[in-house]
């Protein structure tokens, strides 16, 4: 069973758990929060179990830190939707592990009575291929949004859009590794040690 929850990435001289949205390091969070090895410059990643993070929390975190931040909504370590937000309100999103995302996002026909039977049909495979192509077509603009966000974060990045696109199309068993690799590729300073395995 993989990890389901959120990976929150932001910059602060203070621990992110001191942010008001976390209740100012509420000890009640306990086992629901894991801190990854911090990156130089105050960049921190929190791994939050399902139910700790709400959509509006990203805006609150950017306001509290005064810096761009992003969050990956992870499902079973196999798929993630990354949302980044700048201090000026500019937002970008990108899916990680596109094949898994396509399977999750494909819409079942209204006339399907038994989903477990439909997923074994050629029609289902075709629907996934179609959805995968749609997601793939969005990758260039997703990568561009990520680069603009990283630049606004003050990262001196030499990242090439083609390399970011390649990463957004990549496949990993654990999507957390793709998220970490994306931050590396965007030019954020690497942590002294690798992030923990899920």
Protein backbone atom coordinates (compact mmCIF):
# COMPACT_ATOMS: atom_id res chain seq x y z
CA UNK A 1 0.00 0.00 0.00
CA UNK A 2 1.49 3.32 -1.05
CA UNK A 3 1.28 6.76 0.49
CA UNK A 4 -1.87 8.84 0.07
CA UNK A 5 -1.85 12.43 1.23
CA UNK A 6 0.01 15.63 0.39
CA UNK A 7 3.61 16.72 -0.14
CA UNK A 8 3.90 20.39 0.78
CA UNK A 9 6.95 22.33 -0.43
CA UNK A 10 7.62 25.88 0.79
CA UNK A 11 10.33 28.22 2.02
CA UNK A 12 10.61 29.66 5.51
CA UNK A 13 13.27 30.44 8.09
CA UNK A 14 10.88 28.90 10.63
CA UNK A 15 9.61 25.30 10.58
CA UNK A 16 6.58 25.03 8.31
CA UNK A 17 4.64 23.36 11.11
CA UNK A 18 4.64 26.73 12.89
CA UNK A 19 2.35 28.10 10.18
CA UNK A 20 -1.11 28.98 11.56
CA UNK A 21 -2.77 26.58 9.11
CA UNK A 22 -1.09 23.73 10.97
CA UNK A 23 -2.24 25.11 14.31
CA UNK A 24 1.22 26.51 15.10
CA UNK A 25 2.93 23.10 15.38
CA UNK A 26 -0.07 21.45 17.01
CA UNK A 27 1.31 18.30 18.63
CA UNK A 28 -1.96 16.60 17.69
CA UNK A 29 -0.68 16.14 14.13
CA UNK A 30 1.97 13.72 15.42
CA UNK A 31 2.23 10.69 13.15
CA UNK A 32 0.27 12.45 10.39
CA UNK A 33 3.27 14.61 9.42
CA UNK A 34 6.77 13.63 8.31
CA UNK A 35 9.48 16.19 7.50
CA UNK A 36 11.76 15.43 4.58
CA UNK A 37 15.42 16.41 4.70
CA UNK A 38 15.36 20.22 4.20
CA UNK A 39 16.97 21.83 1.18
CA UNK A 40 19.40 24.74 1.55
CA UNK A 41 17.85 28.22 1.65
CA UNK A 42 14.96 27.36 3.95
CA UNK A 43 13.13 25.07 1.49
CA UNK A 44 11.17 22.42 3.34
CA UNK A 45 8.97 19.48 2.39
CA UNK A 46 6.26 18.08 4.65
CA UNK A 47 4.59 14.75 3.98
CA UNK A 48 1.03 14.96 5.32
CA UNK A 49 -1.30 12.03 5.70
CA UNK A 50 -4.71 12.19 4.01
CA UNK A 51 -7.12 14.67 5.60
CA UNK A 52 -4.59 17.16 7.01
CA UNK A 53 -4.45 19.46 3.96
CA UNK A 54 -7.27 21.45 2.33
CA UNK A 55 -7.19 23.17 -1.10
CA UNK A 56 -7.32 26.69 0.36
CA UNK A 57 -4.29 25.96 2.58
CA UNK A 58 -1.87 26.66 -0.31
CA UNK A 59 -2.89 30.34 -0.46
CA UNK A 60 -2.59 30.60 3.33
CA UNK A 61 0.89 29.05 3.24
CA UNK A 62 2.12 31.39 0.49
CA UNK A 63 0.79 34.35 2.47
CA UNK A 64 2.48 33.15 5.69
CA UNK A 65 5.86 32.42 4.07
CA UNK A 66 5.81 35.33 1.62
CA UNK A 67 7.22 32.96 -0.99
CA UNK A 68 5.94 30.66 -3.73
CA UNK A 69 4.93 27.17 -2.62
CA UNK A 70 3.53 24.00 -4.13
CA UNK A 71 1.68 20.90 -3.04
CA UNK A 72 1.40 17.44 -4.56
CA UNK A 73 -1.88 15.62 -3.98
CA UNK A 74 -0.69 11.98 -3.94
CA UNK A 75 -2.81 8.87 -4.33
CA UNK A 76 -1.36 5.50 -3.33
CA UNK A 77 2.18 6.62 -4.34
CA UNK A 78 1.16 6.06 -7.98
CA UNK A 79 -0.25 9.41 -9.10
CA UNK A 80 0.04 13.05 -8.06
CA UNK A 81 -1.44 16.38 -9.08
CA UNK A 82 1.08 19.15 -8.34
CA UNK A 83 -0.26 22.68 -7.81
CA UNK A 84 2.12 25.62 -7.48
CA UNK A 85 1.25 29.15 -6.41
CA UNK A 86 3.28 32.38 -6.61
CA UNK A 87 2.93 35.37 -4.30
CA UNK A 88 1.18 37.24 -7.14
CA UNK A 89 -1.52 34.56 -7.38
CA UNK A 90 -0.11 32.88 -10.52
CA UNK A 91 -1.00 29.17 -10.33
CA UNK A 92 0.15 26.15 -12.31
CA UNK A 93 -0.68 22.45 -12.22
CA UNK A 94 0.84 19.26 -13.57
CA UNK A 95 0.10 15.56 -13.26
CA UNK A 96 2.88 13.11 -12.38
CA UNK A 97 2.77 9.51 -13.69
CA UNK A 98 0.55 10.33 -16.67
CA UNK A 99 -0.46 6.74 -17.46
CA UNK A 100 -1.89 6.29 -13.97
CA UNK A 101 -3.51 9.73 -14.15
CA UNK A 102 -5.19 8.85 -17.44
CA UNK A 103 -6.62 5.64 -15.96
CA UNK A 104 -7.95 7.59 -12.98
CA UNK A 105 -9.42 10.46 -15.01
CA UNK A 106 -11.06 8.48 -17.81
CA UNK A 107 -14.82 8.86 -17.70
CA UNK A 108 -16.94 5.74 -17.76
CA UNK A 109 -19.83 5.66 -20.23
CA UNK A 110 -23.29 6.22 -18.78
CA UNK A 111 -24.53 2.85 -20.04
CA UNK A 112 -21.95 0.86 -18.03
CA UNK A 113 -23.58 -1.26 -15.34
CA UNK A 114 -20.47 -2.99 -14.00
CA UNK A 115 -17.25 -0.93 -13.94
CA UNK A 116 -15.16 -4.00 -13.11
CA UNK A 117 -16.20 -5.53 -16.45
CA UNK A 118 -15.75 -2.30 -18.42
CA UNK A 119 -12.10 -1.91 -17.36
CA UNK A 120 -11.30 -5.19 -19.15
CA UNK A 121 -12.68 -4.02 -22.51
CA UNK A 122 -10.87 -2.61 -25.56
CA UNK A 123 -13.11 0.47 -25.21
CA UNK A 124 -11.61 1.18 -21.81
CA UNK A 125 -8.08 0.87 -23.22
CA UNK A 126 -9.00 3.26 -26.03
CA UNK A 127 -10.49 5.73 -23.55
CA UNK A 128 -7.24 5.66 -21.55
CA UNK A 129 -5.16 6.24 -24.70
CA UNK A 130 -7.36 9.21 -25.59
CA UNK A 131 -7.11 10.69 -22.05
CA UNK A 132 -3.33 10.07 -21.99
CA UNK A 133 -2.98 12.00 -25.27
CA UNK A 134 -5.00 14.89 -23.78
CA UNK A 135 -2.74 15.01 -20.71
CA UNK A 136 0.36 14.74 -22.86
CA UNK A 137 -0.75 17.74 -24.93
CA UNK A 138 -0.86 19.83 -21.73
CA UNK A 139 2.72 18.95 -20.69
CA UNK A 140 4.49 21.86 -22.49
CA UNK A 141 2.29 24.51 -20.83
CA UNK A 142 2.54 22.65 -17.48
CA UNK A 143 6.34 22.69 -17.74
CA UNK A 144 6.35 26.37 -18.68
CA UNK A 145 4.16 27.17 -15.65
CA UNK A 146 6.52 25.24 -13.38
CA UNK A 147 9.54 27.15 -14.71
CA UNK A 148 7.83 30.53 -14.24
CA UNK A 149 6.95 29.48 -10.68
CA UNK A 150 10.53 28.38 -9.92
CA UNK A 151 11.87 31.64 -11.32
CA UNK A 152 9.48 33.61 -9.10
CA UNK A 153 10.79 31.57 -6.17
CA UNK A 154 14.21 33.12 -6.83
CA UNK A 155 15.83 29.91 -8.00
CA UNK A 156 18.76 30.47 -10.30
CA UNK A 157 17.68 27.73 -12.63
CA UNK A 158 19.39 26.53 -15.74
CA UNK A 159 16.50 24.13 -16.26
CA UNK A 160 15.50 23.46 -19.82
CA UNK A 161 11.82 23.20 -20.59
CA UNK A 162 12.42 20.05 -22.65
CA UNK A 163 13.99 18.34 -19.62
CA UNK A 164 11.07 19.37 -17.37
CA UNK A 165 8.63 18.04 -19.98
CA UNK A 166 10.56 14.77 -20.10
CA UNK A 167 10.25 14.47 -16.35
CA UNK A 168 6.52 15.24 -16.42
CA UNK A 169 6.14 12.36 -18.89
CA UNK A 170 8.34 9.99 -16.85
CA UNK A 171 7.14 6.96 -14.91
CA UNK A 172 8.21 5.98 -11.40
CA UNK A 173 6.91 3.30 -9.05
CA UNK A 174 6.78 5.89 -6.27
CA UNK A 175 5.44 9.23 -7.47
CA UNK A 176 7.12 10.90 -4.46
CA UNK A 177 10.45 10.29 -6.23
CA UNK A 178 9.15 12.08 -9.34
CA UNK A 179 8.08 15.05 -7.20
CA UNK A 180 11.54 15.26 -5.63
CA UNK A 181 13.19 14.94 -9.06
CA UNK A 182 10.95 17.73 -10.42
CA UNK A 183 12.11 20.08 -7.67
CA UNK A 184 15.73 19.16 -8.45
CA UNK A 185 15.19 19.74 -12.16
CA UNK A 186 13.57 23.14 -11.54
CA UNK A 187 16.80 24.21 -9.84
CA UNK A 188 15.96 24.06 -6.14
CA UNK A 189 19.07 23.26 -4.10
CA UNK A 190 19.29 19.55 -3.37
CA UNK A 191 18.91 18.20 0.14
CA UNK A 192 21.99 16.78 1.82
CA UNK A 193 20.36 13.35 1.86
CA UNK A 194 17.68 11.83 -0.30
CA UNK A 195 14.08 12.09 0.86
CA UNK A 196 12.67 9.11 2.77
CA UNK A 197 11.11 6.23 0.92
CA UNK A 198 7.36 5.95 1.31
